[in-house]
Coordinates of N, CA, C and O in Angstrom, one line a residue:
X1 N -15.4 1.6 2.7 CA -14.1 1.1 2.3 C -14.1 -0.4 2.4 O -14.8 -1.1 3.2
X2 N -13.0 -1.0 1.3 CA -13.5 -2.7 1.6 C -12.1 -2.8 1.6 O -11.5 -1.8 1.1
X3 N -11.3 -3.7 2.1 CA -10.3 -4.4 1.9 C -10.4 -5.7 1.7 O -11.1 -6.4 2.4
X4 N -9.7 -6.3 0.4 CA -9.8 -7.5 0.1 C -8.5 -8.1 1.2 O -7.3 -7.8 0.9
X5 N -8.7 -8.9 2.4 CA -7.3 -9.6 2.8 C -7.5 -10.9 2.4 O -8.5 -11.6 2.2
X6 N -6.0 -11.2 2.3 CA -5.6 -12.7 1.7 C -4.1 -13.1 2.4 O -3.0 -12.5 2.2
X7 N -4.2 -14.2 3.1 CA -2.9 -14.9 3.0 C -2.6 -16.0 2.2 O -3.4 -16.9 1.7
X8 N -1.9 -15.9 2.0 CA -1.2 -17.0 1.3 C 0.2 -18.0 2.2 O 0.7 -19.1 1.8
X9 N 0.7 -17.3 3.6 CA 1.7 -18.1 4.6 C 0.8 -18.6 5.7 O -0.2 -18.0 5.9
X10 N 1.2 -19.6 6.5 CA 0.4 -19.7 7.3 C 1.1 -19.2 9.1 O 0.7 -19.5 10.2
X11 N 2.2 -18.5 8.8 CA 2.6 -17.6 10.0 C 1.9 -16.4 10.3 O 1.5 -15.7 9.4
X12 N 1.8 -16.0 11.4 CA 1.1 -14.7 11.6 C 1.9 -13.8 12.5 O 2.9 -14.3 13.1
X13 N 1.7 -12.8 12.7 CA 1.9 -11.7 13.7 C 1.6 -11.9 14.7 O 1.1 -12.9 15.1
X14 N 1.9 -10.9 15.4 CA 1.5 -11.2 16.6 C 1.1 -9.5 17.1 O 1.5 -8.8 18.0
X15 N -0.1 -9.4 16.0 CA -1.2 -8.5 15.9 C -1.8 -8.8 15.2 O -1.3 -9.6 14.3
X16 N -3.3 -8.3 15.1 CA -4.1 -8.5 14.1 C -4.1 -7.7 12.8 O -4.6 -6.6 12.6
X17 N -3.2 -8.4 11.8 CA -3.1 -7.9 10.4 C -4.0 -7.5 10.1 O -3.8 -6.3 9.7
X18 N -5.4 -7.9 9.9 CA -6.6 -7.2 9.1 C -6.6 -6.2 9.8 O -6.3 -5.1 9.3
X19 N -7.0 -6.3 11.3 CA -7.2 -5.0 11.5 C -6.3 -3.1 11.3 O -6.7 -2.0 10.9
X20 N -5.0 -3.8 11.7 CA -3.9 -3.1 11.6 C -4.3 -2.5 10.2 O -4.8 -1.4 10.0
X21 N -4.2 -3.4 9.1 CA -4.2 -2.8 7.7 C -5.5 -2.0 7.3 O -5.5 -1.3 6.4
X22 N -6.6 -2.2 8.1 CA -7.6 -1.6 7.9 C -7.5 0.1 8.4 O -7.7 1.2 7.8
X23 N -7.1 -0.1 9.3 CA -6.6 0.9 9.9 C -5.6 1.9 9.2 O -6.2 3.0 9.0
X24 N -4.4 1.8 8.7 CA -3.4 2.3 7.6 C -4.1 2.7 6.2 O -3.7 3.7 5.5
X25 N -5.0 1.8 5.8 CA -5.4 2.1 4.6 C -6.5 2.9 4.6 O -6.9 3.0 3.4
X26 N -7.2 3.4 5.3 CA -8.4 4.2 6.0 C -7.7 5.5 6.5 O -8.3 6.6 6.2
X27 N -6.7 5.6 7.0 CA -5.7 6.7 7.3 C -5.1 7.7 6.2 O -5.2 8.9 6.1
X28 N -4.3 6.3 5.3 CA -3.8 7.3 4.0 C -4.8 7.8 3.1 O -4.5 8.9 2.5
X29 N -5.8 7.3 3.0 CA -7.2 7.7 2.3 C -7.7 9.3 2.9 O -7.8 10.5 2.4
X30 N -7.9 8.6 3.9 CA -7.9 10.3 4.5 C -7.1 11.4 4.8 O -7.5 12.6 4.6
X31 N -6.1 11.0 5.2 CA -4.5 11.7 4.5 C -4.2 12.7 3.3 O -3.6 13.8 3.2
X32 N -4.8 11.6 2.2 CA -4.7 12.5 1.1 C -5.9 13.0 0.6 O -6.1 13.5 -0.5
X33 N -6.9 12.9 1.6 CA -8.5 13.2 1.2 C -8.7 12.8 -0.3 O -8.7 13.4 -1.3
X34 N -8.8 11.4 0.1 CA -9.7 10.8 -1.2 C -11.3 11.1 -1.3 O -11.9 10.6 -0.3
X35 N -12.0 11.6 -2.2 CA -13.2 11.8 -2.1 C -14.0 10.4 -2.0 O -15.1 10.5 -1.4
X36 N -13.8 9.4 -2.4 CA -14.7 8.5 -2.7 C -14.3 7.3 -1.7 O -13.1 7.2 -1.4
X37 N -15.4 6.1 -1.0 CA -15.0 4.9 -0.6 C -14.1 4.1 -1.6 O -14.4 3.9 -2.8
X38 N -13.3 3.7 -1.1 CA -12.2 3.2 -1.7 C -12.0 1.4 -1.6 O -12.1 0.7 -0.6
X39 N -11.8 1.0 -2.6 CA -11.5 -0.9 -2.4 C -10.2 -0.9 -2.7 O -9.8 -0.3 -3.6
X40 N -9.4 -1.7 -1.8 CA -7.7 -2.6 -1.9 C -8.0 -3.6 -1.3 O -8.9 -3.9 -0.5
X41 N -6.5 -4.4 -2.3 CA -6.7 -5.7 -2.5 C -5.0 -5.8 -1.4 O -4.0 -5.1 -1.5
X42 N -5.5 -7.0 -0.3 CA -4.3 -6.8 -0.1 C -3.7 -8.2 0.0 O -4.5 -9.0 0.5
X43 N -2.8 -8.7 -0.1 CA -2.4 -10.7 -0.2 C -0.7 -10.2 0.6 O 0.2 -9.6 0.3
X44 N -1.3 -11.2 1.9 CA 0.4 -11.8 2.6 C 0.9 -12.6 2.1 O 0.1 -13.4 1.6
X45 N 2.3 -12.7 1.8 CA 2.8 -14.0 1.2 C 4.0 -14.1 2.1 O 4.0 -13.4 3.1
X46 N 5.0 -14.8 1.8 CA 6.3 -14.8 2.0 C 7.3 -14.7 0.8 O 7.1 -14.6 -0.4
X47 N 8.5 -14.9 1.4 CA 9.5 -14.4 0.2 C 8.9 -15.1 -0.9 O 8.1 -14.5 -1.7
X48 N 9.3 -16.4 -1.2 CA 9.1 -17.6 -2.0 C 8.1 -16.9 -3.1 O 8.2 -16.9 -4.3
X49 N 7.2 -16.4 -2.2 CA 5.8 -15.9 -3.0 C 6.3 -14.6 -3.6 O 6.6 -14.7 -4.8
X50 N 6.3 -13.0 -2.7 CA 7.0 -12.1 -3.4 C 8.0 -12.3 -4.6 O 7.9 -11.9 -5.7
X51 N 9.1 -13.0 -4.3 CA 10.1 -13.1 -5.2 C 9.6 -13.4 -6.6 O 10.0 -12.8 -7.6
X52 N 8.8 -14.4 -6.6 CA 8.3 -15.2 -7.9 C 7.2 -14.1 -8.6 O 6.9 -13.9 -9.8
X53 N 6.8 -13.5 -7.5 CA 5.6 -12.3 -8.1 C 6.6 -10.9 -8.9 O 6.4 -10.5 -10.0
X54 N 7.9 -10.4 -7.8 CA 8.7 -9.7 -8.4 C 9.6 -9.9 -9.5 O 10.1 -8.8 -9.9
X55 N 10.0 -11.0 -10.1 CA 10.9 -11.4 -10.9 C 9.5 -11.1 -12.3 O 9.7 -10.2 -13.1
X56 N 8.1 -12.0 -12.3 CA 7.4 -11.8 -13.2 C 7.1 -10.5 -13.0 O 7.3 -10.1 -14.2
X57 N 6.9 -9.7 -12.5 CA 6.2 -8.1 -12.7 C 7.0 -7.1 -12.8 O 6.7 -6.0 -13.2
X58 N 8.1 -7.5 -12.5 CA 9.6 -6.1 -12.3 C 10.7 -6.6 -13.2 O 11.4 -5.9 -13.9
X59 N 10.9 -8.0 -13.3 CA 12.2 -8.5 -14.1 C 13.1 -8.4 -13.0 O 14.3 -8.4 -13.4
X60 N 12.8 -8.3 -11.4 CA 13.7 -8.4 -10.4 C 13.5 -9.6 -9.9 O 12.4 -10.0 -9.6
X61 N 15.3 -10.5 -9.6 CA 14.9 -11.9 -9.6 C 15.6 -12.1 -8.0 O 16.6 -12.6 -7.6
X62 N 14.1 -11.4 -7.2 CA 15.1 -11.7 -5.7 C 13.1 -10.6 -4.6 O 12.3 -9.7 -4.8
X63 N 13.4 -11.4 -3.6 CA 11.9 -11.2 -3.0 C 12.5 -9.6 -2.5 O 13.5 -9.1 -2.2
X64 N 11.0 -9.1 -2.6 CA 11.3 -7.6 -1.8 C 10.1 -7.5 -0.5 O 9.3 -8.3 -0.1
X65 N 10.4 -6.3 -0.1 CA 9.2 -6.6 1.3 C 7.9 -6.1 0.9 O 7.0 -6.5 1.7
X66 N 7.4 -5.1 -0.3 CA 6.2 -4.9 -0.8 C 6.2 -4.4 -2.0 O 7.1 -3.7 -2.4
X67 N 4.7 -5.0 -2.9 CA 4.9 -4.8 -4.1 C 3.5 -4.1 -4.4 O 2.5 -4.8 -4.3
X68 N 3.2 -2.7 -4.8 CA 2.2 -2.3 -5.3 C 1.7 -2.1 -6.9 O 2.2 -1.6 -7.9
X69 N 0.6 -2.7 -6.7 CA 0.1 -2.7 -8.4 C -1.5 -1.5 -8.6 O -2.6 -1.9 -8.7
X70 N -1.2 -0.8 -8.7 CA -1.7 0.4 -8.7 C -2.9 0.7 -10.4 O -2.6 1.1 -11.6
X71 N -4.3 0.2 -9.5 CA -5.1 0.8 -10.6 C -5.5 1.6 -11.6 O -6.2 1.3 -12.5
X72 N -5.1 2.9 -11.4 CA -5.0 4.2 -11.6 C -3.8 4.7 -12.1 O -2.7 4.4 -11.6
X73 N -3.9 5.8 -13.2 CA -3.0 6.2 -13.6 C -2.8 8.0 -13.0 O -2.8 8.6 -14.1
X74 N -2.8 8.4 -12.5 CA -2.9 9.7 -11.8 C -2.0 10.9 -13.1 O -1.0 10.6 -13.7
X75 N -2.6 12.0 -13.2 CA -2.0 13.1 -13.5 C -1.3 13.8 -12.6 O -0.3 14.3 -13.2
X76 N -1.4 14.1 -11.4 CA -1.0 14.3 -10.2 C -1.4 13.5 -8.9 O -2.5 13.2 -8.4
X77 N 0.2 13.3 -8.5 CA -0.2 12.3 -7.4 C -0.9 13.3 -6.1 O -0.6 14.3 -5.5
X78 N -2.4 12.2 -6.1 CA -3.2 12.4 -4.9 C -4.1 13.4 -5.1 O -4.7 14.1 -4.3
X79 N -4.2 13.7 -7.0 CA -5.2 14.5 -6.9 C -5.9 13.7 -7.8 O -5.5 13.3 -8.9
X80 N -7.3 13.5 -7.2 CA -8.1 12.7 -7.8 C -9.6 13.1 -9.1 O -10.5 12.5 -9.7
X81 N -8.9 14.5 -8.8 CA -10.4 15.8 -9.9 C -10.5 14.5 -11.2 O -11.4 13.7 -11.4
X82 N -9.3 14.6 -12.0 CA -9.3 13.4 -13.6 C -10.4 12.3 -13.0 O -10.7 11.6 -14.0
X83 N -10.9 11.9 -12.1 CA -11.9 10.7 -12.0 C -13.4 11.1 -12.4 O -14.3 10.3 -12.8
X84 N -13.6 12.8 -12.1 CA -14.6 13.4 -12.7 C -15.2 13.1 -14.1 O -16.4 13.0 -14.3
X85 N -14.3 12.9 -14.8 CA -14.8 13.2 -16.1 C -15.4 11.4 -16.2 O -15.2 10.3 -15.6
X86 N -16.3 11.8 -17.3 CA -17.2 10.4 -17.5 C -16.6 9.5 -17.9 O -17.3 8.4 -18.0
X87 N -15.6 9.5 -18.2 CA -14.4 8.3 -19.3 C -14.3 7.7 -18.3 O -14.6 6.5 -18.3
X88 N -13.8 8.1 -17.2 CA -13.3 7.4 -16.2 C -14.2 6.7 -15.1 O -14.0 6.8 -13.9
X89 N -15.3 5.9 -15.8 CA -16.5 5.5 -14.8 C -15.8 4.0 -14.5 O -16.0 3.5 -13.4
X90 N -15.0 3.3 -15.4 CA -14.6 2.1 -15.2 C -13.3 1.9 -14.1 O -12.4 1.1 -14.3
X91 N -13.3 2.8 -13.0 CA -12.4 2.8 -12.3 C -13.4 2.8 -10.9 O -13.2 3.1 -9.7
X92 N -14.0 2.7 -11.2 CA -15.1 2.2 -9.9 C -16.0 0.7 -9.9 O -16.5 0.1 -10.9
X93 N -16.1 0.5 -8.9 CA -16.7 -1.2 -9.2 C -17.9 -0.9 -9.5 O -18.6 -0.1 -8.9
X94 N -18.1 -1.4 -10.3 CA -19.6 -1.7 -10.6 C -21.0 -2.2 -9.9 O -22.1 -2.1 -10.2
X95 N -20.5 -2.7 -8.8 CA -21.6 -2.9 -7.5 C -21.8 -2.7 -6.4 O -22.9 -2.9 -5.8
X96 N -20.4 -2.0 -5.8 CA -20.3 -1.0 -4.6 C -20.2 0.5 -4.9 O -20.8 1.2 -4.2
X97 N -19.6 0.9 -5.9 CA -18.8 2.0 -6.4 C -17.9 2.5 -5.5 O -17.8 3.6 -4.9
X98 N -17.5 1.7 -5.4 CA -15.9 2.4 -4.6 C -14.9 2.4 -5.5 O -15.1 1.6 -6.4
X99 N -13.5 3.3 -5.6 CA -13.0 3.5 -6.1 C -12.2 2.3 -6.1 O -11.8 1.9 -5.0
X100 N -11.7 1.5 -7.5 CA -10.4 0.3 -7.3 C -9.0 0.7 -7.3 O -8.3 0.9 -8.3
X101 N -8.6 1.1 -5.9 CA -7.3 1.4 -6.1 C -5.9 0.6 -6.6 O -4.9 1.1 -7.1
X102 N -6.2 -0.5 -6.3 CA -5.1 -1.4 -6.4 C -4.7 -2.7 -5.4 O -5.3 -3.2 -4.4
X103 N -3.7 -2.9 -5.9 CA -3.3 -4.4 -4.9 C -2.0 -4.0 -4.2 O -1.2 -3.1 -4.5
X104 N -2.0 -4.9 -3.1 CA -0.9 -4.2 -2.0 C -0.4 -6.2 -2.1 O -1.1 -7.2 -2.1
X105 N 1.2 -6.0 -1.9 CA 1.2 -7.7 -1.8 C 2.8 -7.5 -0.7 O 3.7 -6.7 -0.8
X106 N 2.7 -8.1 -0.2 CA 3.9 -8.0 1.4 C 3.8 -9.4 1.5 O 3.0 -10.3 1.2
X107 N 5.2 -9.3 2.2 CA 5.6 -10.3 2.4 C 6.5 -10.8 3.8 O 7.7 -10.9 4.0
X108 N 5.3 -11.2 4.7 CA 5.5 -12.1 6.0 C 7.2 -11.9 6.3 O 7.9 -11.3 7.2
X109 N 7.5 -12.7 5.2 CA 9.3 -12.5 5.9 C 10.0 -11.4 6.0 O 10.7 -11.0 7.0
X110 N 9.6 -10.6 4.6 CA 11.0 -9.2 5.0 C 10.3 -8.6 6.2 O 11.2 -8.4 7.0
X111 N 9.1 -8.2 6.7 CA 8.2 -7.5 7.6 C 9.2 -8.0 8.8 O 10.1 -7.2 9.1
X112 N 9.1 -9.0 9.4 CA 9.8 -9.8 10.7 C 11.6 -9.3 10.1 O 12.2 -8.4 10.7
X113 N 11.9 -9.8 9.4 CA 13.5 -9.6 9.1 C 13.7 -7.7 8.8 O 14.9 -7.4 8.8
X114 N 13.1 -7.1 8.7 CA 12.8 -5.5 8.8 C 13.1 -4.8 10.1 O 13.8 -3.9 10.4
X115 N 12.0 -5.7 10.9 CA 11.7 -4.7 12.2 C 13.0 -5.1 12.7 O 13.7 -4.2 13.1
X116 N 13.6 -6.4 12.8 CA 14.5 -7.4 13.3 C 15.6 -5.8 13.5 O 15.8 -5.1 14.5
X117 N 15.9 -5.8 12.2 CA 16.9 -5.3 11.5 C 17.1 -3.4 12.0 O 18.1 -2.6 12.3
X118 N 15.4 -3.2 11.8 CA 15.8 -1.5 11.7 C 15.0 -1.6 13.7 O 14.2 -0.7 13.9
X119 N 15.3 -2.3 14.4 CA 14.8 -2.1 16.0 C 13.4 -2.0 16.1 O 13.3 -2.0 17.4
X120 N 12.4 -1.8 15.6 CA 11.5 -1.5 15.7 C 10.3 -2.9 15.7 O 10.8 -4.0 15.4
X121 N 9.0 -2.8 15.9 CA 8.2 -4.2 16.1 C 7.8 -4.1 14.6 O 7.9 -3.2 13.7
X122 N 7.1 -5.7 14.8 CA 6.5 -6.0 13.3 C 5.3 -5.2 12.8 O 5.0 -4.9 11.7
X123 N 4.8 -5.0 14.0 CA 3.5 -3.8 13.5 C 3.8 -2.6 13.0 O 3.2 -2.2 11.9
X124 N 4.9 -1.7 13.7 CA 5.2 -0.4 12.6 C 6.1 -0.8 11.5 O 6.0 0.0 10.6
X125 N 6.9 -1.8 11.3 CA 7.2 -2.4 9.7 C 6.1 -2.7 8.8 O 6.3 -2.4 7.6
X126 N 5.3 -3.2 8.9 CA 3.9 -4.0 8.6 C 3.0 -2.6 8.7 O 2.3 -2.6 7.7
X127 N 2.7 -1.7 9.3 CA 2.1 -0.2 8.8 C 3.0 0.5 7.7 O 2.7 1.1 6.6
X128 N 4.0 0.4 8.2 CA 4.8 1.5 7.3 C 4.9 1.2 5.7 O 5.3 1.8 4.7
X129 N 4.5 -0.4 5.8 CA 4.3 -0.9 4.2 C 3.4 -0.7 3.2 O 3.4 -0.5 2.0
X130 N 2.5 -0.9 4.4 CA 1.6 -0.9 4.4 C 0.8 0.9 3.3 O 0.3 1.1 2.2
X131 N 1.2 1.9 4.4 CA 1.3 3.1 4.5 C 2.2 3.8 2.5 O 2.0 4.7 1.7
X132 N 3.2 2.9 2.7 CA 3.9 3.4 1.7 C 3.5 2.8 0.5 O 3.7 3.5 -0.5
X133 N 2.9 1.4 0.2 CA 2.0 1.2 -0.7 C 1.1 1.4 -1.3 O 0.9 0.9 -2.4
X134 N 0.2 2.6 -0.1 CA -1.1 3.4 -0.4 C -0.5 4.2 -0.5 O -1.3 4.2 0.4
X135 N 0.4 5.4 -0.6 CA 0.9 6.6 -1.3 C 1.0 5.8 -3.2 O 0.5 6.2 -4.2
X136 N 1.6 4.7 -3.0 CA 1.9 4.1 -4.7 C 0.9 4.1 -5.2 O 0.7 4.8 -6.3
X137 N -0.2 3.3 -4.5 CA -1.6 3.5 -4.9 C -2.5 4.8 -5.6 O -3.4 4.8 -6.5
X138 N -1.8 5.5 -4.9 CA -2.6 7.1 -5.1 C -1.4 7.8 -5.5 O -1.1 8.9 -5.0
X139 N -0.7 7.3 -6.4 CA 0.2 7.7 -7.5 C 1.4 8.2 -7.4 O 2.1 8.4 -8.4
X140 N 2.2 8.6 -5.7 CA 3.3 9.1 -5.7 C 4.2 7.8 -6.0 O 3.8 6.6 -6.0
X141 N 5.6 8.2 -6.1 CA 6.3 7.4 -6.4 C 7.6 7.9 -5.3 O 7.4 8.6 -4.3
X142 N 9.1 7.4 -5.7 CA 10.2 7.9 -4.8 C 11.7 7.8 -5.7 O 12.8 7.7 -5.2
X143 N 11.0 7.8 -7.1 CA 12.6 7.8 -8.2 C 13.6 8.8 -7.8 O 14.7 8.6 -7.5
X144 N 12.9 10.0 -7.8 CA 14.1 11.1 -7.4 C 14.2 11.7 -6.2 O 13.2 11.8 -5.5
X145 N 15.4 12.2 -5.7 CA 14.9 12.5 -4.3 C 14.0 13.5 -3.7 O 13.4 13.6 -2.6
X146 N 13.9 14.3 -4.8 CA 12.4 15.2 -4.6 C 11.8 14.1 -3.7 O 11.9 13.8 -2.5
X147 N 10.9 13.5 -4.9 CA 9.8 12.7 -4.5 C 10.5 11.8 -3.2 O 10.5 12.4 -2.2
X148 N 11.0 11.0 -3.1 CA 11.2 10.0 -1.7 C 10.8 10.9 -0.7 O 10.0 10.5 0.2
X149 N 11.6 12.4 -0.7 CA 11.3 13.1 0.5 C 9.8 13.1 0.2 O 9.1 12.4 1.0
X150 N 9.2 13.7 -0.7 CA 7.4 13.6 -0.3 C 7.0 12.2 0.2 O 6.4 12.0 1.2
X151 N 7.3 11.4 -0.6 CA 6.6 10.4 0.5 C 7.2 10.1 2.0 O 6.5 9.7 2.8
X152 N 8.5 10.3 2.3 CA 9.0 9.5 3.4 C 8.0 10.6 4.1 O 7.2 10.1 4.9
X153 N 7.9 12.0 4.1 CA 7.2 12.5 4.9 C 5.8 12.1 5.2 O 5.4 11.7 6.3
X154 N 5.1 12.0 3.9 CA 4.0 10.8 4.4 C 3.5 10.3 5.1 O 2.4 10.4 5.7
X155 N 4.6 9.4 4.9 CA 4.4 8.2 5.4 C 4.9 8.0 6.9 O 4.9 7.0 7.5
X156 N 5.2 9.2 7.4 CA 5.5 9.7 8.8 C 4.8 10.1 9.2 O 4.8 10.2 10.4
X157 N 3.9 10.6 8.3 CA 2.9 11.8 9.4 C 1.6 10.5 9.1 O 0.6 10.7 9.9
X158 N 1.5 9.6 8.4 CA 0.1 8.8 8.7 C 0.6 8.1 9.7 O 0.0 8.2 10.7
X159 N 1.6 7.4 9.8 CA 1.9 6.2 11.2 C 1.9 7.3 12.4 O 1.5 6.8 13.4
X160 N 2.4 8.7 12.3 CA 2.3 9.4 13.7 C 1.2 10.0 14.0 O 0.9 10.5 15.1
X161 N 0.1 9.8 12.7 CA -1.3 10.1 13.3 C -1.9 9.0 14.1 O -2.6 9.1 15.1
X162 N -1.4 7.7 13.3 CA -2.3 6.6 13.8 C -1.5 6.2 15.5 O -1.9 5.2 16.0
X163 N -0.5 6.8 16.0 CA 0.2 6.6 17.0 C 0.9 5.3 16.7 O 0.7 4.3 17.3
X164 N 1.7 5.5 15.8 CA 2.5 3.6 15.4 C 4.0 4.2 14.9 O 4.1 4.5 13.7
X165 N 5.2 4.4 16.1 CA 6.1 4.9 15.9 C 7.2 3.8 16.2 O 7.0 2.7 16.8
X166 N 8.4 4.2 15.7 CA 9.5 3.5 16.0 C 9.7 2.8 17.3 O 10.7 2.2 17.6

């Protein structure tokens, strides 16, 4: 598994982000039994940064706490058989062969203004983003409430495997 990390604020936690995110993204992988080693890309920013990335990618003109840009187009989320077929060789890197799942991009501020907010520390805000970005990744979504309930469960049962609760 590789993780690309990237800051772009020069504030930190007060945990080790790479690790933490290494951790979360190694979890949901396994979670949804991905067959293959997998690469994400992941960049801290702050609002300033999010916002300007969400207004160009969404047409939303106001910062959010994470933005997933998702390599893959899934027939069903989390099932990954459609990678089988030969067409789809260019979804693997060409010099590791791990699968490119996508980019994960968070943002320093809502994380702290989150946990602030919903009582909880910056590390399970900053997993659970984390966590909920790699479900996007591997194709679920949360339009209707069907789906939200699939992921919020998720994304509950990876932070309560990795022991990272409210």
């Amino acid at each position: 598994m590789t993780v690309n990390f990237e800051k772009e604020c020069e504030t930190s936690f007060d945990f080790a982000e790479e690790e933490v995110a290494r951790l979360v993204i190694e979890k949901a992988l396994d979670y949804e039994e991905c067959p293959y080693e997998a690469e994400v890309n992941l960049l801290i920013t702050d609002n300033e940064g999010i916002h300007e990335m969400n207004r160009e990618h969404r047409g939303i003109d106001r910062p959010t706490d994470v933005l997933s840009f998702p390599s893959l187009t899934y027939e069903k989320a989390g099932d990954f058989d459609f990678l089988e077929r030969e067409e789809e060789i260019y979804n693997f890197h060409p010099e590791t062969g791990e699968l490119m799942l996508g980019d994960i991009v968070i943002s320093r501020d809502k994380v702290a203004e989150q946990a602030e907010s919903y009582g909880h520390s910056q590390k399970r805000e900053y997993a659970f983003l984390i966590a909920h970005s790699m479900l996007h990744l591997m194709g679920y979504d949360h339009m209707t409430e069907e789906e939200a309930k699939v992921m919020e469960k998720k994304q509950k049962e990876i932070l309560e495997q990795l022991g990272i609760s409210r």
